[in-house]
Tab-separated table of C-alpha atoms and ligand atoms in Angstrom:
chain	number	residue	atom	x	y	z
A	59	MET	CA	0.000	0.000	0.000
A	60	ALA	CA	1.184	3.532	-0.766
A	61	LYS	CA	1.677	5.619	2.336
A	62	ILE	CA	-1.000	8.224	3.124
A	63	LYS	CA	0.244	11.714	2.314
A	64	MET	CA	-0.018	14.750	4.577
A	65	THR	CA	0.153	18.401	3.506
A	66	THR	CA	0.592	20.318	6.795
A	67	PRO	CA	2.656	19.077	9.766
A	68	ILE	CA	1.223	18.259	13.154
A	69	VAL	CA	3.158	19.467	16.178
A	70	GLU	CA	4.683	16.501	17.978
A	71	MET	CA	5.469	17.003	21.685
A	72	ASP	CA	7.508	14.096	23.019
A	73	GLY	CA	7.604	13.422	26.766
A	74	ASP	CA	8.927	11.291	29.594
A	75	GLU	CA	9.413	7.817	31.049
A	76	MET	CA	7.098	4.959	30.013
A	77	THR	CA	4.927	7.142	27.809
A	78	ARG	CA	8.054	8.198	25.883
A	79	VAL	CA	8.717	4.489	25.257
A	80	ILE	CA	5.083	3.974	24.175
A	81	TRP	CA	5.353	7.056	21.937
A	82	GLN	CA	8.202	5.671	19.851
A	83	LYS	CA	6.599	2.218	19.572
A	84	ILE	CA	3.266	3.696	18.441
A	85	LYS	CA	5.066	5.642	15.730
A	86	ASP	CA	7.175	2.692	14.592
A	87	ILE	CA	4.473	0.029	14.660
A	88	CYS	CA	1.171	1.831	14.029
A	89	ILE	CA	1.821	5.130	12.229
A	90	LEU	CA	5.006	5.211	10.137
A	91	PRO	CA	4.288	2.029	8.086
A	92	PHE	CA	1.037	3.604	6.854
A	93	VAL	CA	1.403	7.383	6.929
A	94	ASP	CA	4.040	9.588	5.357
A	95	LEU	CA	4.144	11.482	8.643
A	96	LYS	CA	4.808	15.194	8.590
A	97	SER	CA	5.475	16.468	12.081
A	98	GLU	CA	7.391	19.286	13.690
A	99	TYR	CA	9.123	17.621	16.616
A	100	TYR	CA	9.581	19.181	20.078
A	101	ASP	CA	11.309	17.233	22.823
A	102	LEU	CA	9.454	18.062	26.050
A	103	SER	CA	11.379	15.519	28.114
A	104	ILE	CA	12.315	16.851	31.548
A	105	GLN	CA	15.997	16.823	30.517
A	106	ASN	CA	15.400	18.991	27.464
A	107	ARG	CA	13.061	21.359	29.299
A	108	ASP	CA	15.845	21.830	31.838
A	109	LEU	CA	18.456	22.308	29.117
A	110	THR	CA	16.375	24.924	27.257
A	111	GLU	CA	15.151	26.707	30.410
A	112	ASP	CA	11.665	25.465	29.449
A	113	GLN	CA	11.790	27.453	26.182
A	114	VAL	CA	10.965	24.252	24.268
A	115	THR	CA	7.538	24.124	25.934
A	116	VAL	CA	6.776	27.705	24.917
A	117	ASP	CA	8.037	27.022	21.367
A	118	SER	CA	5.848	23.941	21.037
A	119	ALA	CA	2.770	25.904	22.121
A	120	ASN	CA	3.570	28.661	19.625
A	121	ALA	CA	4.005	26.044	16.891
A	122	THR	CA	0.520	24.772	17.775
A	123	LYS	CA	-0.788	28.279	17.108
A	124	LYS	CA	0.981	28.210	13.738
A	125	TYR	CA	-0.180	24.778	12.536
A	126	GLY	CA	-3.399	24.279	14.527
A	127	VAL	CA	-2.976	20.650	15.636
A	128	ALA	CA	-0.636	19.039	18.180
A	129	VAL	CA	-0.213	15.638	19.807
A	130	LYS	CA	1.426	15.503	23.226
A	131	CYS	CA	3.071	12.720	25.217
A	132	ALA	CA	2.694	12.701	29.013
A	133	THR	CA	5.387	14.722	30.773
A	134	ILE	CA	6.772	14.922	34.285
A	135	THR	CA	5.630	17.911	36.301
A	136	PRO	CA	8.609	18.292	38.621
A	137	ASN	CA	8.216	18.295	42.381
A	138	ALA	CA	11.044	18.384	44.939
A	139	ALA	CA	11.800	14.665	44.461
A	140	ARG	CA	12.043	15.070	40.681
A	141	VAL	CA	14.350	18.100	41.002
A	142	GLU	CA	16.663	15.872	43.024
A	143	GLU	CA	16.245	12.816	40.746
A	144	PHE	CA	17.206	14.710	37.579
A	145	GLY	CA	19.428	17.415	39.111
A	146	LEU	CA	17.177	20.126	37.656
A	147	LYS	CA	18.103	23.819	37.625
A	148	LYS	CA	14.693	24.625	39.079
A	149	MET	CA	11.204	23.250	39.659
A	150	TRP	CA	9.863	23.970	36.178
A	151	LYS	CA	6.150	24.641	35.867
A	152	SER	CA	3.679	22.066	34.588
A	153	PRO	CA	4.076	21.926	30.767
A	154	ASN	CA	0.325	21.422	30.432
A	155	GLY	CA	-0.274	24.583	32.441
A	156	THR	CA	2.190	26.556	30.305
A	157	ILE	CA	0.672	25.309	27.046
A	158	ARG	CA	-2.858	25.906	28.307
A	159	SER	CA	-2.123	29.496	29.235
A	160	ILE	CA	-0.499	30.233	25.848
A	161	LEU	CA	-3.374	28.671	23.888
A	162	ASP	CA	-6.057	29.959	26.317
A	163	GLY	CA	-7.573	26.509	26.064
A	164	THR	CA	-10.157	24.329	27.739
A	165	VAL	CA	-9.499	20.633	28.394
A	166	PHE	CA	-12.124	18.128	27.270
A	167	ARG	CA	-11.752	14.617	28.718
A	168	SER	CA	-13.464	11.691	27.081
A	169	PRO	CA	-13.513	7.959	27.941
A	170	ILE	CA	-12.951	5.261	25.303
A	171	ILE	CA	-15.775	2.759	25.656
A	172	VAL	CA	-15.377	-0.958	24.872
A	173	ASN	CA	-17.648	-3.958	25.393
A	174	GLY	CA	-16.577	-5.992	28.391
A	175	ILE	CA	-15.545	-2.983	30.439
A	176	THR	CA	-18.827	-1.851	31.869
A	177	PRO	CA	-19.186	1.599	33.399
A	178	LEU	CA	-20.239	1.533	37.051
A	179	VAL	CA	-23.398	3.313	35.900
A	180	PRO	CA	-25.061	0.696	33.682
A	181	SER	CA	-27.108	3.172	31.632
A	182	TRP	CA	-23.968	4.929	30.281
A	183	LYS	CA	-23.582	3.617	26.730
A	184	LYS	CA	-21.817	6.588	25.145
A	185	PRO	CA	-19.016	8.822	26.446
A	186	ILE	CA	-19.691	11.743	28.736
A	187	VAL	CA	-17.151	14.399	27.807
A	188	ILE	CA	-16.260	16.770	30.591
A	189	ALA	CA	-15.038	20.327	30.010
A	190	ARG	CA	-13.472	22.082	32.969
A	191	HIS	CA	-13.083	25.848	33.128
A	192	ALA	CA	-9.462	25.938	34.244
A	193	TYR	CA	-9.292	29.542	35.444
A	194	GLY	CA	-10.000	31.268	38.764
A	195	ASP	CA	-12.515	30.508	41.522
A	196	ILE	CA	-10.990	28.727	44.533
A	197	TYR	CA	-7.806	27.879	42.565
A	198	SER	CA	-6.639	31.476	42.759
A	199	ALA	CA	-8.544	32.528	45.843
A	200	VAL	CA	-7.235	34.379	48.879
A	201	ASP	CA	-8.281	32.701	52.100
A	202	CYS	CA	-7.641	33.610	55.701
A	203	VAL	CA	-8.262	32.393	59.231
A	204	VAL	CA	-10.123	35.054	61.191
A	205	ALA	CA	-10.160	35.593	64.953
A	206	LYS	CA	-13.427	36.143	66.827
A	207	GLY	CA	-14.330	39.783	67.238
A	208	SER	CA	-13.020	40.595	63.739
A	209	LYS	CA	-15.038	41.844	60.820
A	210	ALA	CA	-14.464	40.720	57.222
A	211	GLU	CA	-15.404	42.945	54.303
A	212	ILE	CA	-14.861	43.016	50.551
A	213	VAL	CA	-13.559	46.409	49.494
A	214	ILE	CA	-13.743	47.274	45.802
A	215	THR	CA	-11.648	50.251	44.740
A	216	ASN	CA	-13.427	51.598	41.664
A	217	PRO	CA	-11.559	53.076	38.661
A	218	ASP	CA	-12.388	56.613	39.913
A	219	GLY	CA	-10.838	55.852	43.306
A	220	THR	CA	-14.099	55.626	45.256
A	221	GLN	CA	-14.619	52.524	47.359
A	222	THR	CA	-17.523	50.140	47.806
A	223	VAL	CA	-17.532	48.097	50.999
A	224	ASN	CA	-19.494	44.843	51.328
A	225	LEU	CA	-19.743	43.177	54.715
A	226	ILE	CA	-19.049	39.442	54.592
A	227	LYS	CA	-19.299	38.593	58.269
A	228	ASP	CA	-19.026	40.068	61.699
A	229	PHE	CA	-17.088	37.353	63.549
A	230	GLY	CA	-18.605	38.080	66.966
A	231	ALA	CA	-18.299	35.077	69.252
A	232	SER	CA	-16.387	32.606	67.077
A	233	ASP	CA	-13.125	32.322	65.184
A	234	GLY	CA	-13.672	31.468	61.545
A	235	ILE	CA	-12.453	31.451	57.987
A	236	VAL	CA	-13.018	33.654	54.992
A	237	MET	CA	-12.243	33.407	51.288
A	238	GLY	CA	-12.171	35.884	48.420
A	239	MET	CA	-12.326	34.531	44.891
A	240	HIS	CA	-12.776	35.953	41.437
A	241	ASN	CA	-13.254	35.250	37.789
A	242	ILE	CA	-12.982	37.444	34.688
A	243	ASP	CA	-15.405	37.857	31.813
A	244	ILE	CA	-12.641	37.382	29.213
A	245	SER	CA	-11.939	33.903	30.523
A	246	ILE	CA	-15.599	32.927	30.908
A	247	ASN	CA	-16.220	34.157	27.348
A	248	SER	CA	-13.348	32.028	26.001
A	249	PHE	CA	-14.560	29.030	27.946
A	250	ALA	CA	-18.097	29.386	26.611
A	251	ARG	CA	-16.963	29.864	22.990
A	252	THR	CA	-14.600	26.894	23.192
A	253	CYS	CA	-17.399	24.679	24.511
A	254	PHE	CA	-19.779	25.766	21.743
A	255	GLU	CA	-17.075	25.250	19.089
A	256	TYR	CA	-16.170	21.810	20.401
A	257	ALA	CA	-19.823	20.735	20.581
A	258	LEU	CA	-20.178	21.707	16.908
A	259	SER	CA	-16.957	19.944	15.940
A	260	GLU	CA	-18.041	16.731	17.722
A	261	LYS	CA	-21.761	17.103	16.902
A	262	MET	CA	-22.653	16.510	20.547
A	263	ASP	CA	-25.183	18.252	22.808
A	264	LEU	CA	-23.727	20.684	25.332
A	265	TRP	CA	-24.794	20.996	28.974
A	266	PHE	CA	-23.600	23.691	31.322
A	267	SER	CA	-24.232	23.630	35.051
A	268	ALA	CA	-23.669	26.072	37.906
A	269	LYS	CA	-25.349	27.166	41.137
A	270	ASP	CA	-27.022	30.401	40.064
A	271	THR	CA	-29.939	30.076	42.483
A	272	ILE	CA	-27.583	30.463	45.449
A	273	SER	CA	-24.798	32.457	43.820
A	274	LYS	CA	-27.005	35.135	42.332
A	275	LYS	CA	-24.210	37.334	40.969
A	276	TYR	CA	-21.170	35.062	40.630
A	277	ASP	CA	-22.551	31.869	39.109
A	278	HIS	CA	-25.338	33.842	37.496
A	279	ARG	CA	-22.700	35.721	35.504
A	280	PHE	CA	-21.485	32.430	34.024
A	281	LYS	CA	-25.035	31.463	33.104
A	282	ASP	CA	-25.703	34.862	31.466
A	283	ILE	CA	-22.463	34.862	29.467
A	284	PHE	CA	-23.151	31.355	28.143
A	285	ARG	CA	-26.717	32.308	27.213
A	286	GLU	CA	-25.735	35.560	25.482
A	287	ILE	CA	-23.008	33.930	23.392
A	288	TYR	CA	-25.292	31.049	22.516
A	289	GLU	CA	-28.182	33.289	21.450
A	290	ASN	CA	-26.005	35.713	19.480
A	291	GLU	CA	-23.427	33.449	17.877
A	292	TYR	CA	-24.302	29.772	18.005
A	293	LYS	CA	-28.054	29.149	18.161
A	294	GLU	CA	-28.552	28.817	14.418
A	295	ARG	CA	-25.431	26.725	13.901
A	296	PHE	CA	-26.579	24.381	16.688
A	297	ILE	CA	-30.014	24.014	15.105
A	298	ASP	CA	-28.417	23.328	11.706
A	299	ALA	CA	-26.134	20.711	13.266
A	300	GLY	CA	-29.070	19.076	15.066
A	301	ILE	CA	-27.553	19.536	18.528
A	302	SER	CA	-28.751	21.413	21.593
A	303	TYR	CA	-27.420	23.586	24.401
A	304	PHE	CA	-29.009	23.689	27.789
A	305	TYR	CA	-28.241	25.170	31.158
A	306	THR	CA	-29.289	23.512	34.361
A	307	LEU	CA	-28.570	23.789	38.084
A	308	VAL	CA	-25.569	21.680	39.073
A	309	ASP	CA	-27.692	19.500	41.404
A	310	ASP	CA	-30.115	18.796	38.603
A	311	ALA	CA	-27.213	18.087	36.226
A	312	ILE	CA	-25.904	15.388	38.580
A	313	ALA	CA	-29.301	13.705	38.739
A	314	ARG	CA	-29.625	13.820	34.948
A	315	VAL	CA	-26.074	12.587	34.325
A	316	MET	CA	-26.646	9.514	36.490
A	317	LYS	CA	-29.801	8.610	34.559
A	318	SER	CA	-28.487	9.477	31.096
A	319	SER	CA	-27.081	7.163	28.450
A	320	GLY	CA	-24.146	9.544	27.797
A	321	GLY	CA	-23.228	11.113	24.474
A	322	PHE	CA	-22.960	14.769	25.518
A	323	ILE	CA	-20.443	17.373	26.640
A	324	TRP	CA	-20.768	18.622	30.197
A	325	ALA	CA	-19.222	22.038	30.780
A	326	CYS	CA	-18.317	22.637	34.426
A	327	LYS	CA	-16.983	25.441	36.553
A	328	ASN	CA	-13.430	24.928	37.775
A	329	TYR	CA	-14.045	23.039	41.013
A	330	ASP	CA	-16.967	21.020	39.656
A	331	GLY	CA	-14.848	19.974	36.667
A	332	ASP	CA	-11.927	18.968	38.886
A	333	VAL	CA	-14.092	16.710	41.032
A	334	PHE	CA	-16.545	15.366	38.454
A	335	SER	CA	-13.810	14.474	35.958
A	336	ASP	CA	-12.202	12.186	38.549
A	337	MET	CA	-15.582	10.650	39.321
A	338	LEU	CA	-16.290	10.029	35.626
A	339	ALA	CA	-12.826	8.547	34.951
A	340	THR	CA	-13.303	6.042	37.760
A	341	ALA	CA	-16.898	5.268	36.852
A	342	PHE	CA	-16.038	4.653	33.191
A	343	GLY	CA	-13.463	2.055	34.217
A	344	SER	CA	-9.874	3.101	33.681
A	345	LEU	CA	-7.582	6.105	33.557
A	346	ALA	CA	-5.663	4.291	30.816
A	347	MET	CA	-8.782	4.581	28.610
A	348	MET	CA	-9.266	8.334	29.063
A	349	THR	CA	-8.282	10.762	26.327
A	350	SER	CA	-7.986	14.472	26.611
A	351	VAL	CA	-7.932	17.346	24.147
A	352	LEU	CA	-7.056	20.970	24.777
A	353	VAL	CA	-9.153	23.223	22.538
A	354	SER	CA	-8.611	26.969	22.211
A	355	PRO	CA	-11.329	29.482	21.292
A	356	SER	CA	-9.329	30.253	18.128
A	357	GLY	CA	-9.633	26.620	17.019
A	358	TYR	CA	-6.258	25.083	17.967
A	359	TYR	CA	-6.292	21.463	19.149
A	360	GLU	CA	-3.786	19.564	21.291
A	361	TYR	CA	-4.455	15.854	21.903
A	362	GLU	CA	-3.083	13.700	24.716
A	363	ALA	CA	-3.771	10.818	27.082
A	364	ALA	CA	-5.200	11.793	30.468
A	365	HIS	CA	-2.781	9.579	32.427
A	366	GLY	CA	0.792	10.378	33.458
A	367	THR	CA	4.202	8.949	32.587
A	368	ILE	CA	3.619	5.638	34.487
A	369	PRO	CA	6.993	5.568	36.338
A	370	ARG	CA	6.384	2.181	37.993
A	371	HIS	CA	6.200	0.481	34.578
A	372	TYR	CA	9.186	2.485	33.343
A	373	HIS	CA	11.390	1.176	36.132
A	374	LYS	CA	10.481	-2.398	35.127
A	375	TYR	CA	11.170	-1.553	31.483
A	376	LEU	CA	14.611	-0.188	32.418
A	377	LYS	CA	15.401	-3.529	34.053
A	378	GLY	CA	14.653	-5.210	30.718
A	379	GLU	CA	11.283	-6.644	31.787
A	380	ALA	CA	8.331	-6.624	29.346
A	381	THR	CA	5.463	-4.543	30.726
A	382	SER	CA	1.785	-4.856	29.975
A	383	THR	CA	1.279	-1.102	29.706
A	384	ASN	CA	-1.874	0.099	27.997
A	385	PRO	CA	-1.046	2.343	24.995
A	386	ILE	CA	-4.673	2.988	23.938
A	387	ALA	CA	-5.133	6.542	25.252
A	388	THR	CA	-1.800	7.624	23.718
A	389	LEU	CA	-2.648	5.885	20.432
A	390	PHE	CA	-6.011	7.693	20.399
A	391	ALA	CA	-4.208	10.986	20.996
A	392	TRP	CA	-2.338	10.286	17.731
A	393	THR	CA	-5.478	9.273	15.842
A	394	GLY	CA	-7.335	12.303	17.228
A	395	ALA	CA	-4.605	14.634	15.967
A	396	LEU	CA	-4.317	12.919	12.578
A	397	ARG	CA	-8.100	12.974	12.101
A	398	LYS	CA	-8.282	16.686	12.947
A	399	ARG	CA	-5.357	17.377	10.558
A	400	GLY	CA	-7.169	15.381	7.880
A	401	GLU	CA	-10.414	17.304	8.439
A	402	MET	CA	-8.660	20.679	8.324
A	403	ASP	CA	-6.711	19.795	5.166
A	404	SER	CA	-9.548	17.810	3.488
A	405	LEU	CA	-7.492	14.606	3.451
A	406	ASP	CA	-10.181	11.908	3.479
A	407	ASP	CA	-7.748	9.008	3.584
A	408	LEU	CA	-6.028	10.421	6.674
A	409	VAL	CA	-9.410	10.740	8.428
A	410	ASP	CA	-10.260	7.213	7.288
A	411	PHE	CA	-6.931	5.923	8.623
A	412	ALA	CA	-7.655	7.426	12.070
A	413	ASP	CA	-11.145	5.866	12.117
A	414	ARG	CA	-9.820	2.444	11.109
A	415	MET	CA	-6.990	2.528	13.641
A	416	GLU	CA	-9.453	3.264	16.453
A	417	LYS	CA	-11.820	0.564	15.242
A	418	ALA	CA	-9.002	-1.989	15.012
A	419	THR	CA	-7.984	-1.172	18.593
A	420	ILE	CA	-11.509	-1.447	20.001
A	421	ASP	CA	-12.236	-4.636	18.012
A	422	LEU	CA	-9.049	-6.191	19.364
A	423	VAL	CA	-9.965	-5.500	22.998
A	424	GLU	CA	-13.535	-6.658	22.398
A	425	SER	CA	-12.244	-9.929	20.924
A	426	GLY	CA	-10.376	-10.619	24.176
A	427	TYR	CA	-6.824	-9.375	23.504
A	428	MET	CA	-5.782	-6.691	25.961
A	429	THR	CA	-3.145	-5.384	28.348
A	430	GLY	CA	-3.088	-6.471	31.991
A	431	ASP	CA	-4.836	-3.399	33.416
A	432	LEU	CA	-7.914	-4.083	31.261
A	433	ALA	CA	-7.857	-7.848	31.806
A	434	ILE	CA	-8.410	-7.208	35.533
A	435	ILE	CA	-11.628	-5.274	34.918
A	436	SER	CA	-12.968	-6.851	31.709
A	437	THR	CA	-15.989	-9.144	32.081
A	438	LEU	CA	-15.198	-11.085	28.862
A	439	GLU	CA	-14.885	-14.876	29.364
A	440	ASN	CA	-11.797	-15.568	27.281
A	441	LYS	CA	-9.010	-13.084	27.719
A	442	THR	CA	-5.427	-13.066	26.496
A	443	VAL	CA	-3.057	-10.679	28.257
A	444	LEU	CA	-0.547	-9.094	25.884
A	445	ASN	CA	2.498	-7.019	26.630
A	446	LEU	CA	2.899	-3.553	25.144
A	447	ASP	CA	4.736	-4.631	21.965
A	448	GLU	CA	2.448	-7.588	21.299
A	449	PHE	CA	-0.627	-5.414	21.696
A	450	LEU	CA	0.587	-2.768	19.232
A	451	GLU	CA	1.703	-5.428	16.719
A	452	LYS	CA	-1.742	-6.997	16.875
A	453	VAL	CA	-3.479	-3.628	16.385
A	454	ALA	CA	-1.335	-2.995	13.304
A	455	SER	CA	-2.030	-6.440	11.861
A	456	LYS	CA	-5.764	-6.070	12.494
A	457	LEU	CA	-5.633	-2.718	10.727
B	1202	NAP	P1	0.298	7.814	36.191
B	1202	NAP	O1	1.549	7.985	35.454
B	1202	NAP	O2	-0.974	8.017	35.441
B	1202	NAP	O3	0.291	6.354	36.844
B	1202	NAP	C1	-0.477	5.975	37.953
B	1202	NAP	C2	-0.809	4.490	37.883
B	1202	NAP	O4	-1.945	4.313	37.034
B	1202	NAP	C3	0.259	3.613	37.284
B	1202	NAP	O5	1.239	3.239	38.214
B	1202	NAP	C4	-0.544	2.448	36.749
B	1202	NAP	O6	-0.969	1.568	37.800
B	1202	NAP	C5	-1.809	3.139	36.261
B	1202	NAP	N1	-1.723	3.532	34.835
B	1202	NAP	C6	-1.767	4.789	34.320
B	1202	NAP	N2	-1.717	4.750	33.000
B	1202	NAP	C7	-1.609	3.449	32.639
B	1202	NAP	C8	-1.498	2.770	31.387
B	1202	NAP	N3	-1.488	3.472	30.237
B	1202	NAP	N4	-1.401	1.427	31.381
B	1202	NAP	C9	-1.419	0.734	32.541
B	1202	NAP	N5	-1.532	1.318	33.745
B	1202	NAP	C10	-1.621	2.654	33.811
B	1202	NAP	O7	0.239	8.862	37.450
B	1202	NAP	P2	1.328	9.269	38.537
B	1202	NAP	O8	2.128	8.082	38.926
B	1202	NAP	O9	0.569	10.008	39.543
B	1202	NAP	O10	2.275	10.329	37.818
B	1202	NAP	C11	3.519	9.986	37.222
B	1202	NAP	C12	4.112	11.199	36.511
B	1202	NAP	O11	3.255	11.617	35.468
B	1202	NAP	C13	4.320	12.404	37.413
B	1202	NAP	O12	5.647	12.888	37.263
B	1202	NAP	C14	3.319	13.434	36.932
B	1202	NAP	O13	3.817	14.718	37.007
B	1202	NAP	C15	3.090	13.031	35.507
B	1202	NAP	N6	1.750	13.328	34.969
B	1202	NAP	C16	1.682	13.886	33.724
B	1202	NAP	C17	0.455	14.131	33.128
B	1202	NAP	C18	0.425	14.752	31.752
B	1202	NAP	O14	1.449	15.003	31.168
B	1202	NAP	N7	-0.725	14.974	31.202
B	1202	NAP	C19	-0.726	13.794	33.788
B	1202	NAP	C20	-0.632	13.181	35.054
B	1202	NAP	C21	0.605	12.958	35.622
B	1202	NAP	P3	-0.145	0.271	38.273
B	1202	NAP	O15	1.150	0.794	38.798
B	1202	NAP	O16	-1.052	-0.273	39.324
B	1202	NAP	O17	0.022	-0.637	37.093
B	1203	MG	MG1	-9.121	16.283	40.315
């Protein structure tokens, strides 16, 4: 077969540890034999980030703005132990955080569903995609412990210098706590637009939930901004695409989610998204089957697996032992990026390749061939546990 041609490169962000090993094997076994891959390569390994003073991360994000589509390997976010382990110059920031702030993106997390791995909620047949607003609220709040007898107020200094004082609490007889948090319209606007764009690109309904009945100004602002943007910019396109947008109270959203069959995007405020995405990942079965895409309001896409660099498996690999590490989420990051590239450049055979690769992978797991992590949770009767290389070889031969 002639290799599938590409016209524009995708941005390739390599990473660390076991996922770096998976990365190379996916390319060698599943991509390069079939696709004449055009990629602009950035090495985001911890060693190279240290060497380049993290400039490589910034460069890779800027390249994503240039080309529109990126695929990213999991990377180490250094903590004190990692600084020591690698002798780093400093505790570099999370690459995902750096990339997200440059692209002004929202992360959408979506589970890969296969027969035999049943979600804990039996009615869920299709993915529930969660979108978390990753700016503000309690994540950049100021909080304090307050002694009894104190008074806490919010003071707003207006542009003309005048001040507005709002009493929070007179701490008469008891010590207590107080928190001040904020959000900005620019960020809420971007979040809303990104969610509407992604719903259109995936042809999925969009839900948004908040607590506007209690938080009459704060959460209500989110609700109003979503509604205004929807009415003014997206309503007709949603109707044409046959999808819907609806807002509901977060409590009601929970009740509906539990009874739904899935197949929608759920946009959440920052804290809700943090908590509910962990709940959904667990309930859908496995972190190794969770994909993630960062979408910017300007239409840039960066695909990755939701899991980390799997150091425990890497240490076995370094000792020369075969590991049964699950490459599916990383493989789907590649197919997601190639499909998006194909759609943007009108390359039907590249889109078709991505579809077939995903189907081959799912068919393989559903016919009983899987890595150890899935074998533990799969309800299929006959299962064969494969190591990483065997699994990828079998996907390629099925393709
Ligand atoms: P992790 O790498 O996701 O691994 C946690 C455990 O989950 C593994 O030990 C393994 O369990 C299981 N697991 C995850 N992915 C798997 C797969 N594909 N196949 C089989 N099992 C899998 O999380 P972590 O240990 O908390 O973090 C390790 C490093 O990753 C950290 O340095 C962190 O900074 C980084 N990280 C990066 C990203 C990112 O780049 N997006 C995200 C999260 C974490 P068993 O050991 O039981 O087999
Ligand atoms: Mg969380």
